[in-house]
PDB file of C-alpha atoms in Angstrom:
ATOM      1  CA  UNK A   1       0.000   0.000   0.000  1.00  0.00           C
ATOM      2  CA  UNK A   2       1.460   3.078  -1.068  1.00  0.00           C
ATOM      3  CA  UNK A   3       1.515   6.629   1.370  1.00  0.00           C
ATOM      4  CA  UNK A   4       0.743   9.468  -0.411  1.00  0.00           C
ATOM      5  CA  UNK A   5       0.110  12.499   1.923  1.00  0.00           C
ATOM      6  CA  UNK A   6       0.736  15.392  -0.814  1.00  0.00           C
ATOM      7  CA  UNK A   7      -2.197  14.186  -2.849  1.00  0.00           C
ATOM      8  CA  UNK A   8      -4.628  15.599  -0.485  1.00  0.00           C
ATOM      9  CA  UNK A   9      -3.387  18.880  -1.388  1.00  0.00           C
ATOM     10  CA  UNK A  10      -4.035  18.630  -5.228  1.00  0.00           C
ATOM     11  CA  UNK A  11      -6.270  21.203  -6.351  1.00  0.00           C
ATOM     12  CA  UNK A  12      -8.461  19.727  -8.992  1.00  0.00           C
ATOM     13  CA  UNK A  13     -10.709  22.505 -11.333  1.00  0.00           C
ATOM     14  CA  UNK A  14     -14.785  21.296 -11.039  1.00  0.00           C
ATOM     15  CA  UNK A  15     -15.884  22.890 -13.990  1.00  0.00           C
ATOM     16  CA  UNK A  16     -14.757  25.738 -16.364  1.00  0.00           C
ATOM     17  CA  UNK A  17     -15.685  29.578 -16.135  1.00  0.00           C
ATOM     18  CA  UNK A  18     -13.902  30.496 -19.196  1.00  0.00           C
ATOM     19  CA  UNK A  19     -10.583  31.246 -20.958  1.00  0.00           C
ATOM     20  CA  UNK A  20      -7.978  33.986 -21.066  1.00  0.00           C
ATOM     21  CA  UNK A  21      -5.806  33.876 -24.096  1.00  0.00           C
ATOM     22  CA  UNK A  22      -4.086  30.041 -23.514  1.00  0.00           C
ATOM     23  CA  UNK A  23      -5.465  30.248 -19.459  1.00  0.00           C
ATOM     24  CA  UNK A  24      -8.622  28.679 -18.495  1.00  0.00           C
ATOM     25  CA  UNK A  25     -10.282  29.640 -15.659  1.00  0.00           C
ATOM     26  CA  UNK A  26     -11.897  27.029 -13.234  1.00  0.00           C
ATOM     27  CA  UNK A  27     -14.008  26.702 -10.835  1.00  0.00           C
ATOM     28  CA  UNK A  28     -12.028  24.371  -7.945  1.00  0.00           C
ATOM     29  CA  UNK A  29     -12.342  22.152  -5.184  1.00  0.00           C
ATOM     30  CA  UNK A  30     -10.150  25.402  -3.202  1.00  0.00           C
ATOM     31  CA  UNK A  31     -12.726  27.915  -4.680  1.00  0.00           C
ATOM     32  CA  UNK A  32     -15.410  25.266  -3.226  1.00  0.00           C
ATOM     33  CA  UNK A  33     -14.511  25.159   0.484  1.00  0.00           C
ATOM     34  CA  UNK A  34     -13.602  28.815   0.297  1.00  0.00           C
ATOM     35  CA  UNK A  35     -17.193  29.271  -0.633  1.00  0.00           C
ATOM     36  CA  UNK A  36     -18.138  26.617   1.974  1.00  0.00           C
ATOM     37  CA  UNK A  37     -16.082  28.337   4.646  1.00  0.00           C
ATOM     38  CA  UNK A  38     -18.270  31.852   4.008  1.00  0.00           C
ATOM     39  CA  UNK A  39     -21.255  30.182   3.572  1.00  0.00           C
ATOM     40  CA  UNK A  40     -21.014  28.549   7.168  1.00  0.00           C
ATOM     41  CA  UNK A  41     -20.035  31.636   8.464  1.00  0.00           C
ATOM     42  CA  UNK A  42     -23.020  33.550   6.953  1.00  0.00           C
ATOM     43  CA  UNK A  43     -25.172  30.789   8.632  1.00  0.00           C
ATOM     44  CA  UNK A  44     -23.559  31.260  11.638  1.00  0.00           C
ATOM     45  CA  UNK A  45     -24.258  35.229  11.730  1.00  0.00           C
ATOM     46  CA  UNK A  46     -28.411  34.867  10.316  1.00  0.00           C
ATOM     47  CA  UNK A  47     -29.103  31.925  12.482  1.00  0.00           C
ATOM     48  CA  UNK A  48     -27.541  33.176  15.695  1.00  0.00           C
ATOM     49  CA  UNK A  49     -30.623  35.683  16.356  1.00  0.00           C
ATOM     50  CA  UNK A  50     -31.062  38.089  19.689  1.00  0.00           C
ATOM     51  CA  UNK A  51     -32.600  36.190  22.110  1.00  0.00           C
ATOM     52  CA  UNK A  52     -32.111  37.396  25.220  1.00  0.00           C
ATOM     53  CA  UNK A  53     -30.891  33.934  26.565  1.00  0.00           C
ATOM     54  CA  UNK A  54     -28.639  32.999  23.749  1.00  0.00           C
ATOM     55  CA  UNK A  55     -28.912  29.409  22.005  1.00  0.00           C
ATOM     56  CA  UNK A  56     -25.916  27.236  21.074  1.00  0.00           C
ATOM     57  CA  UNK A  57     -25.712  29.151  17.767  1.00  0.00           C
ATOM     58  CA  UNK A  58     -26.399  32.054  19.378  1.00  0.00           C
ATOM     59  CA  UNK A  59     -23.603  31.842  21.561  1.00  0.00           C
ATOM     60  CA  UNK A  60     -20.866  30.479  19.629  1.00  0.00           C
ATOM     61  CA  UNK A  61     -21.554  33.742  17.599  1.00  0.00           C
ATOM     62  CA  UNK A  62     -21.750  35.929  20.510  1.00  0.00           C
ATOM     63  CA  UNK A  63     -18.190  34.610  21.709  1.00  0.00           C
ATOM     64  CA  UNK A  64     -16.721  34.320  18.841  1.00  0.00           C
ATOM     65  CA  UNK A  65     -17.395  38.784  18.426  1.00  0.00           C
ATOM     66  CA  UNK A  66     -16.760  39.023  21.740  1.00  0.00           C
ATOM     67  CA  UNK A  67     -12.961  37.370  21.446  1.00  0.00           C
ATOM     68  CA  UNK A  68     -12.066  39.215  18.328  1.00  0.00           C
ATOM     69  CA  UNK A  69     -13.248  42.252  19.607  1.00  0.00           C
ATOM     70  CA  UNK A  70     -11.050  42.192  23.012  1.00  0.00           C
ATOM     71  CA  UNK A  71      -8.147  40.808  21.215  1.00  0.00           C
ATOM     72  CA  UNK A  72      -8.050  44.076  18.889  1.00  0.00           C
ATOM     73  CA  UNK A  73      -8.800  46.069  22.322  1.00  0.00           C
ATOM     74  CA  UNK A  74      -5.802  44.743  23.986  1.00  0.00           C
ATOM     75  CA  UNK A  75      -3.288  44.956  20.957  1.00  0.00           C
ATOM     76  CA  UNK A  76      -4.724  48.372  18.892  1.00  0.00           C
ATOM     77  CA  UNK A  77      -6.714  50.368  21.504  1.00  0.00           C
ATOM     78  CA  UNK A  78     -10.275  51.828  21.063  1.00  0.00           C
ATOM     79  CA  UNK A  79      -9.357  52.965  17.625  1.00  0.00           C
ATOM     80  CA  UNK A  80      -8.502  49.599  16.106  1.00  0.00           C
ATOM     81  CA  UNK A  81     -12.142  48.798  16.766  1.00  0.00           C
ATOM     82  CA  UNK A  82     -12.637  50.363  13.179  1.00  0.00           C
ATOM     83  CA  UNK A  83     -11.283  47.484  11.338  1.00  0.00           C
ATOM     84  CA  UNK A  84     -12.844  44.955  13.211  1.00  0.00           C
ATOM     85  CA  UNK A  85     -14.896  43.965  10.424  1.00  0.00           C
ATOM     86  CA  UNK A  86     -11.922  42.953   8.332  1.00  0.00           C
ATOM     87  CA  UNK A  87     -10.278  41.208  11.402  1.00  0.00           C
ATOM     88  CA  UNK A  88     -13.271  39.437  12.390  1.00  0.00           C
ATOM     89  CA  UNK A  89     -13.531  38.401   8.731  1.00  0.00           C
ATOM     90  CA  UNK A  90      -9.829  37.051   8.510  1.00  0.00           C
ATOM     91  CA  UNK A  91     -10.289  35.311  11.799  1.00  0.00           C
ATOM     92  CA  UNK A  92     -13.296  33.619  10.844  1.00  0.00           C
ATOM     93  CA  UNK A  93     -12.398  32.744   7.580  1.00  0.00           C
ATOM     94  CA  UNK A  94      -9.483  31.207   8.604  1.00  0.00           C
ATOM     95  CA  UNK A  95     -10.546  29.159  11.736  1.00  0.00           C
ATOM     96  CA  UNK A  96     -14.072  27.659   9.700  1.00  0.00           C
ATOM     97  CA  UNK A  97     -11.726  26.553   6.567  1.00  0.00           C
ATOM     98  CA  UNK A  98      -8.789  25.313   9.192  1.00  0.00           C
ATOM     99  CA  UNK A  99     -11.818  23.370  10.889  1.00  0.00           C
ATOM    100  CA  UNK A 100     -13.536  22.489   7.543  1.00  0.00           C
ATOM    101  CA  UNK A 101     -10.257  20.769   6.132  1.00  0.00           C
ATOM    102  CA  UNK A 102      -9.651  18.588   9.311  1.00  0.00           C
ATOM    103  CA  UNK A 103     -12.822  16.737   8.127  1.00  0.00           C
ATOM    104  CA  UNK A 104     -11.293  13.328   6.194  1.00  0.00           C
ATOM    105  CA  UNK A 105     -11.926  13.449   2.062  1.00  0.00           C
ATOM    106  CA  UNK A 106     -12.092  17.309   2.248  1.00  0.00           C
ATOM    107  CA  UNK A 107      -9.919  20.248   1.326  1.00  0.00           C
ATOM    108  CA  UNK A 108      -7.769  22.619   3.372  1.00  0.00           C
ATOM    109  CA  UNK A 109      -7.970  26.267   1.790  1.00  0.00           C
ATOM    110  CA  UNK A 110      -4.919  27.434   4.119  1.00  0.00           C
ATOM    111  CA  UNK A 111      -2.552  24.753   3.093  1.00  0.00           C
ATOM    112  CA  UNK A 112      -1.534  26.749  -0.172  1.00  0.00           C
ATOM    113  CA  UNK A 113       0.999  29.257   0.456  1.00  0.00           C
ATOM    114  CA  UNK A 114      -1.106  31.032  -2.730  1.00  0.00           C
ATOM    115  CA  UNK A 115      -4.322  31.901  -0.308  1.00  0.00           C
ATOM    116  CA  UNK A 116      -2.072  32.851   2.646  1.00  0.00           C
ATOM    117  CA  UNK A 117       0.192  35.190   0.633  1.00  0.00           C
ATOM    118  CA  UNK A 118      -3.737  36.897  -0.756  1.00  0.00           C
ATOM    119  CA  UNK A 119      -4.300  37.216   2.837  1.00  0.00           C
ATOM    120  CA  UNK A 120      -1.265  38.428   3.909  1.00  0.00           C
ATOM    121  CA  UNK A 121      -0.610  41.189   1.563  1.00  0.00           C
ATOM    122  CA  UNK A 122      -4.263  42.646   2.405  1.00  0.00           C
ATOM    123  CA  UNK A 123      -3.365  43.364   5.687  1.00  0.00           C
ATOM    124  CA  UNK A 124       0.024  44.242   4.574  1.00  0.00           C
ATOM    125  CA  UNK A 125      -1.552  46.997   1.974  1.00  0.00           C
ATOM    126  CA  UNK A 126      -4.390  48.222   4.936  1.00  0.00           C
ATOM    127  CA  UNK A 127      -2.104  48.660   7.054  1.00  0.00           C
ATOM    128  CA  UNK A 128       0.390  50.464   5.217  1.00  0.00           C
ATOM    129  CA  UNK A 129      -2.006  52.741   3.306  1.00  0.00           C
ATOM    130  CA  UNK A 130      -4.123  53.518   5.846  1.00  0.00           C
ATOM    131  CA  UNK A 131      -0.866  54.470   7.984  1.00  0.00           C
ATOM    132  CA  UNK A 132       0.321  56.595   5.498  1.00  0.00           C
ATOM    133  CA  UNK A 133      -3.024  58.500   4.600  1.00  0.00           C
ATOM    134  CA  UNK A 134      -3.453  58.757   8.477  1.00  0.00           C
ATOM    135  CA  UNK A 135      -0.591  60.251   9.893  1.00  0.00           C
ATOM    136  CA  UNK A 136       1.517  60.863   6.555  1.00  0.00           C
ATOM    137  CA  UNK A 137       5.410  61.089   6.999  1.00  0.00           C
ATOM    138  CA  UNK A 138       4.702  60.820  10.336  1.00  0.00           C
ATOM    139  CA  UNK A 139       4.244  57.008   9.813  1.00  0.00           C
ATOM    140  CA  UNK A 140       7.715  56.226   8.786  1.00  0.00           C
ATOM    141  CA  UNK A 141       8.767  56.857  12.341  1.00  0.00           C
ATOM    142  CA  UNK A 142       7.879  53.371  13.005  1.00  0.00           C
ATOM    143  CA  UNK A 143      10.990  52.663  11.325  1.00  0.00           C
ATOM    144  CA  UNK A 144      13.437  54.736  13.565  1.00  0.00           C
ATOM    145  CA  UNK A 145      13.003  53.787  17.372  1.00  0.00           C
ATOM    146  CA  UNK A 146      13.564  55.767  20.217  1.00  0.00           C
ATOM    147  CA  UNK A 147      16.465  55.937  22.212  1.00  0.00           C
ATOM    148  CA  UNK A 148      18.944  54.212  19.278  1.00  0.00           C
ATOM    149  CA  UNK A 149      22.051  55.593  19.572  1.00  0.00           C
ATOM    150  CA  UNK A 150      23.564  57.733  16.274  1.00  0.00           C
ATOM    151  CA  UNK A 151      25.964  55.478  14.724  1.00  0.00           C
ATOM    152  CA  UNK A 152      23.739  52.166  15.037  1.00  0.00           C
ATOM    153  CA  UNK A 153      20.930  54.298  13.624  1.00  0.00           C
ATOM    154  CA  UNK A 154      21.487  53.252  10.326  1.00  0.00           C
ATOM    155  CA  UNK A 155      22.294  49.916  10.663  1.00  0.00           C
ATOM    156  CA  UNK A 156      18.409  49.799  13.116  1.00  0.00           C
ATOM    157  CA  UNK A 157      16.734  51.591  10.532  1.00  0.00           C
ATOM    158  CA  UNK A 158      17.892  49.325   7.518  1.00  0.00           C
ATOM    159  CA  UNK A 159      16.934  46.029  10.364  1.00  0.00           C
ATOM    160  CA  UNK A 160      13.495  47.994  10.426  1.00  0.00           C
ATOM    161  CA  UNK A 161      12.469  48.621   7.017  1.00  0.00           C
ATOM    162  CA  UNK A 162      13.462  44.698   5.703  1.00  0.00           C
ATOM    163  CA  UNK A 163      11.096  43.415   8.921  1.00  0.00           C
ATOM    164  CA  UNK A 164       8.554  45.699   7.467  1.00  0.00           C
ATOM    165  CA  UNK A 165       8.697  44.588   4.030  1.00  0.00           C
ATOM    166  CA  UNK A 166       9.065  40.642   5.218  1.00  0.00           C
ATOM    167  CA  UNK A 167       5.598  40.680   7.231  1.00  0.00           C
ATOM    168  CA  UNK A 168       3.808  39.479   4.573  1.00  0.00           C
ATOM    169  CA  UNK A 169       6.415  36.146   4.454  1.00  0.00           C
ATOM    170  CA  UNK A 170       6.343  35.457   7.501  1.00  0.00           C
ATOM    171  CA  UNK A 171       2.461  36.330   8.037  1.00  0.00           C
ATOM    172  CA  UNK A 172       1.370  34.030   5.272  1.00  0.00           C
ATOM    173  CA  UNK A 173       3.914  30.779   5.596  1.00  0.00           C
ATOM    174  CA  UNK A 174       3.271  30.537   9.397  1.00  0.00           C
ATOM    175  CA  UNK A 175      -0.427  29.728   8.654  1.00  0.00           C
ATOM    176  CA  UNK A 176       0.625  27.768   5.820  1.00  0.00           C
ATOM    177  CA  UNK A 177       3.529  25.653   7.021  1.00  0.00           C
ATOM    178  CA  UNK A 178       1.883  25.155  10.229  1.00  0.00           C
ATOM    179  CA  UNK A 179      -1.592  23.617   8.192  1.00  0.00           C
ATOM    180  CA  UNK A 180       0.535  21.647   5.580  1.00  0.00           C
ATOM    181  CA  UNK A 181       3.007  19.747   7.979  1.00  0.00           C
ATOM    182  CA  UNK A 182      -0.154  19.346  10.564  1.00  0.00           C
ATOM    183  CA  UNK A 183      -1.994  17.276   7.630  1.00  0.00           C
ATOM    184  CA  UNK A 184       0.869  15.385   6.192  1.00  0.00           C
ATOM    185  CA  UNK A 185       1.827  14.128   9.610  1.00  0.00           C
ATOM    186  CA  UNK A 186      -1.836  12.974   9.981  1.00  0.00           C
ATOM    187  CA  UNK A 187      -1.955  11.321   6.261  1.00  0.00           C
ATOM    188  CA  UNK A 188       1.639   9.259   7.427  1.00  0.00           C
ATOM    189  CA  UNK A 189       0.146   8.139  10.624  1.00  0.00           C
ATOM    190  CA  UNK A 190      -3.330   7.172   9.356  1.00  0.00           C
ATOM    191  CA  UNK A 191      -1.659   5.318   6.474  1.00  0.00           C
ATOM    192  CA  UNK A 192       0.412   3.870   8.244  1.00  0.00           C
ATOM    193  CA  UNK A 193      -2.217   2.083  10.690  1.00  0.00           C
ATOM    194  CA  UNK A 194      -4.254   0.914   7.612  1.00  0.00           C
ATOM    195  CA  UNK A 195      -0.819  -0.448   5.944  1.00  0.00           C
ATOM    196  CA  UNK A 196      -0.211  -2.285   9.127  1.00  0.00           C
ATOM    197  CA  UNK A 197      -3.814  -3.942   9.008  1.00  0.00           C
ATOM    198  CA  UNK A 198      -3.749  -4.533   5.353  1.00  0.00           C
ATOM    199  CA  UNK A 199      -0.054  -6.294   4.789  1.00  0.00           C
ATOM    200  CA  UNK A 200      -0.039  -8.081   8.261  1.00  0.00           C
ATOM    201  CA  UNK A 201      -3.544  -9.216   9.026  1.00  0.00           C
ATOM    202  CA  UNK A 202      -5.202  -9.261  12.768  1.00  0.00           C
ATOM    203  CA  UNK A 203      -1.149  -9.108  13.691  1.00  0.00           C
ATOM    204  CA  UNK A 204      -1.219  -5.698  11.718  1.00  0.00           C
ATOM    205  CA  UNK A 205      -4.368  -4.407  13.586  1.00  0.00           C
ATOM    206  CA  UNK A 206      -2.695  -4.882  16.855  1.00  0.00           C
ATOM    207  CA  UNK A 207      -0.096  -3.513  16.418  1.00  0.00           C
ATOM    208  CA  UNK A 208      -1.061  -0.469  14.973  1.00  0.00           C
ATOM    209  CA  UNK A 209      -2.963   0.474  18.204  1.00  0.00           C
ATOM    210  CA  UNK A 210      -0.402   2.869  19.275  1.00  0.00           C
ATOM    211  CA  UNK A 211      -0.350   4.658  16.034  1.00  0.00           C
ATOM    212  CA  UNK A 212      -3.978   4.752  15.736  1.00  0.00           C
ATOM    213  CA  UNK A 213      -3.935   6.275  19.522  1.00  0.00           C
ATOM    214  CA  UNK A 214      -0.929   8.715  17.949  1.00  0.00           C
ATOM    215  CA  UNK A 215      -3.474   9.496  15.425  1.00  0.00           C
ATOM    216  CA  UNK A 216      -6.310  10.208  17.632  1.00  0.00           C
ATOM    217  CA  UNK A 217      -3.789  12.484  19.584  1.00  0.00           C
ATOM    218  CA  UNK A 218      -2.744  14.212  16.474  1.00  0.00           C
ATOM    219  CA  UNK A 219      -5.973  14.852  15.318  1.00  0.00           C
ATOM    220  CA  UNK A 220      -7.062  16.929  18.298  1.00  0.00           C
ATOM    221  CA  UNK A 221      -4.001  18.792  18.350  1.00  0.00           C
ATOM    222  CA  UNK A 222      -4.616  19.879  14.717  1.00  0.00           C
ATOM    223  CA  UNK A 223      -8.081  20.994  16.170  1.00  0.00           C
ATOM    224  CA  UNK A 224      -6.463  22.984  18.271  1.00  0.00           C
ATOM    225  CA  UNK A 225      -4.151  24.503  16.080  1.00  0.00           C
ATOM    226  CA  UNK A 226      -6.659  25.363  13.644  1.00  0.00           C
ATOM    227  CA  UNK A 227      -7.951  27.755  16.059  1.00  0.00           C
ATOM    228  CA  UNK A 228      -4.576  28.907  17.297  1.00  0.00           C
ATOM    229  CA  UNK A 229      -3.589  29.692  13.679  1.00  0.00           C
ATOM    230  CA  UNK A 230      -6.511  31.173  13.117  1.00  0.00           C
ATOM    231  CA  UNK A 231      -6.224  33.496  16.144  1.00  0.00           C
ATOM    232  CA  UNK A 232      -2.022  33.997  15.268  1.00  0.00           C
ATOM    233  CA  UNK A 233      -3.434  35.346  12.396  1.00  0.00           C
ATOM    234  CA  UNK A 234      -5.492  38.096  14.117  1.00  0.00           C
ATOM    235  CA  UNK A 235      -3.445  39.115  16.807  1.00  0.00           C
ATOM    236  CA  UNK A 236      -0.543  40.069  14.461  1.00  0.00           C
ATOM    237  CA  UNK A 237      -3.239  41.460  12.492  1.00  0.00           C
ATOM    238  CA  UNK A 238      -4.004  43.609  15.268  1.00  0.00           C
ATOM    239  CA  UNK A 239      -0.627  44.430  16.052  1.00  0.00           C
ATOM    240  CA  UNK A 240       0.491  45.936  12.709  1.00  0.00           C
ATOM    241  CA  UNK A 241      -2.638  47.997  12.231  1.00  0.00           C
ATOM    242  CA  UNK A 242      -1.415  48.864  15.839  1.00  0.00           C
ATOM    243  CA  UNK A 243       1.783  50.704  13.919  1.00  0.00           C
ATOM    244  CA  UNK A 244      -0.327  52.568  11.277  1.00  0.00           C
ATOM    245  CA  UNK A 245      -2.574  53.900  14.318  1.00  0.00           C
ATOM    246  CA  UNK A 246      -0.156  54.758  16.553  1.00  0.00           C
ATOM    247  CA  UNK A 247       3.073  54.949  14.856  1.00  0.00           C
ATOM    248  CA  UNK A 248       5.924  55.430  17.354  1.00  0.00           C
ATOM    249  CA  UNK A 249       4.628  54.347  19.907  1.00  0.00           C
TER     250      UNK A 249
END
């Protein structure tokens, strides 16, 4: 029996939209659970009502604002409450397709470095064009802190600028690497129980009770990074737009 944990990553088109010159454009199974991802979302949000004893919906929807909303409180201040939408969004978004792609025989939207990068570079972009139209040269200070002595300066600011410029790299392969590896290591260790019961019988199956419990294991710690990477995500969100609100401080 063969392993093959990169296949589960394959992104297959559905059905054509059209063509551009010698490019056709398809519908695929990524553009599916993206759609499946805001469509659970939106059901989340119209189902969750405003009953004044919340149900489970309710609830999860009520925390879930609630979480987003102190976590930009504690990083950005006050002000940052003006982009909750988009962080609530990214948050969201990420955590249901993180969650959605832990389900066997479906697809993980974060595991291509191509959706993390799109996600990435539109905080990278909000953040530095609002900071700019906001407090205008002013924003730059962000790159020269305080109390650096002269004849490091230099050497600080150039350290500065590249970390600036590299947020979107390391913003977008955290998520990625961290939902790739997670899935491979699960493929290896569920293939490998199901190679032990296929080549070596009832012998097979008993043995690969440890790696089915490692399995098990693994599986709820991807849970729980699916959430974690999902709320990385927002938190550095949060502290960026943190610069281009308050630069220097």
């Amino acid at each position: 029996m063969k392993i093959d944990p990169i296949h589960q990553f394959n992104i297959e088109p559905l059905f054509t939209l059209g063509q551009i010159g010698h490019h056709t454009i398809a519908f695929t199974n990524s553009s599916l659970y993206m759609l499946v991802a805001v469509a659970i979302i939106t059901l989340l949000m119209l189902a969750s009502g405003s009953q004044l004893v919340p149900g489970r919906l309710q609830s999860v929807a009520e925390i879930s604002y609630e979480f987003v909303a102190s976590t930009i409180r504690s990083t950005a201040g006050a002000e940052g409450m003006k982009f909750f939408p988009l962080i609530f969004s990214l948050f969201m978004f990420i955590c249901v397709s993180n969650l959605v792609g832990i389900i066997p025989y479906t697809f993980t939207v974060s595991s291509h470095l191509i959706v993390t990068v799109g996600l990435a570079l539109l905080v990278f972009f909000t953040v530095l064009i609002y900071g700019v139209a906001k407090n205008g040269l002013k924003f730059f200070s962000i790159f020269v802190p305080h109390g650096v002595p002269g004849y490091i300066l230099p050497l600080v600011m150039f350290i500065e600028i590249l970390s600036f410029f590299l947020r979107p790299v390391s913003h977008s392969i955290r998520l990625f690497a961290n939902m790739l590896a997670g899935h491979i290591a699960l493929k290896v260790f569920a293939g490998f129980v199901a190679m032990l019961g296929f080549s070596l019988g009832a012998i097979g199956w008993v043995g690969g009770v440890l790696p089915l419990a490692l399995t098990v294991a693994l599986y709820a710690l991807e849970i729980l990074v699916a959430f974690l990477q999902a709320y990385v995500f927002a938190i550095l969100t949060c502290i960026y737009l943190n610069d281009a609100i308050h630069p220097g401080h």
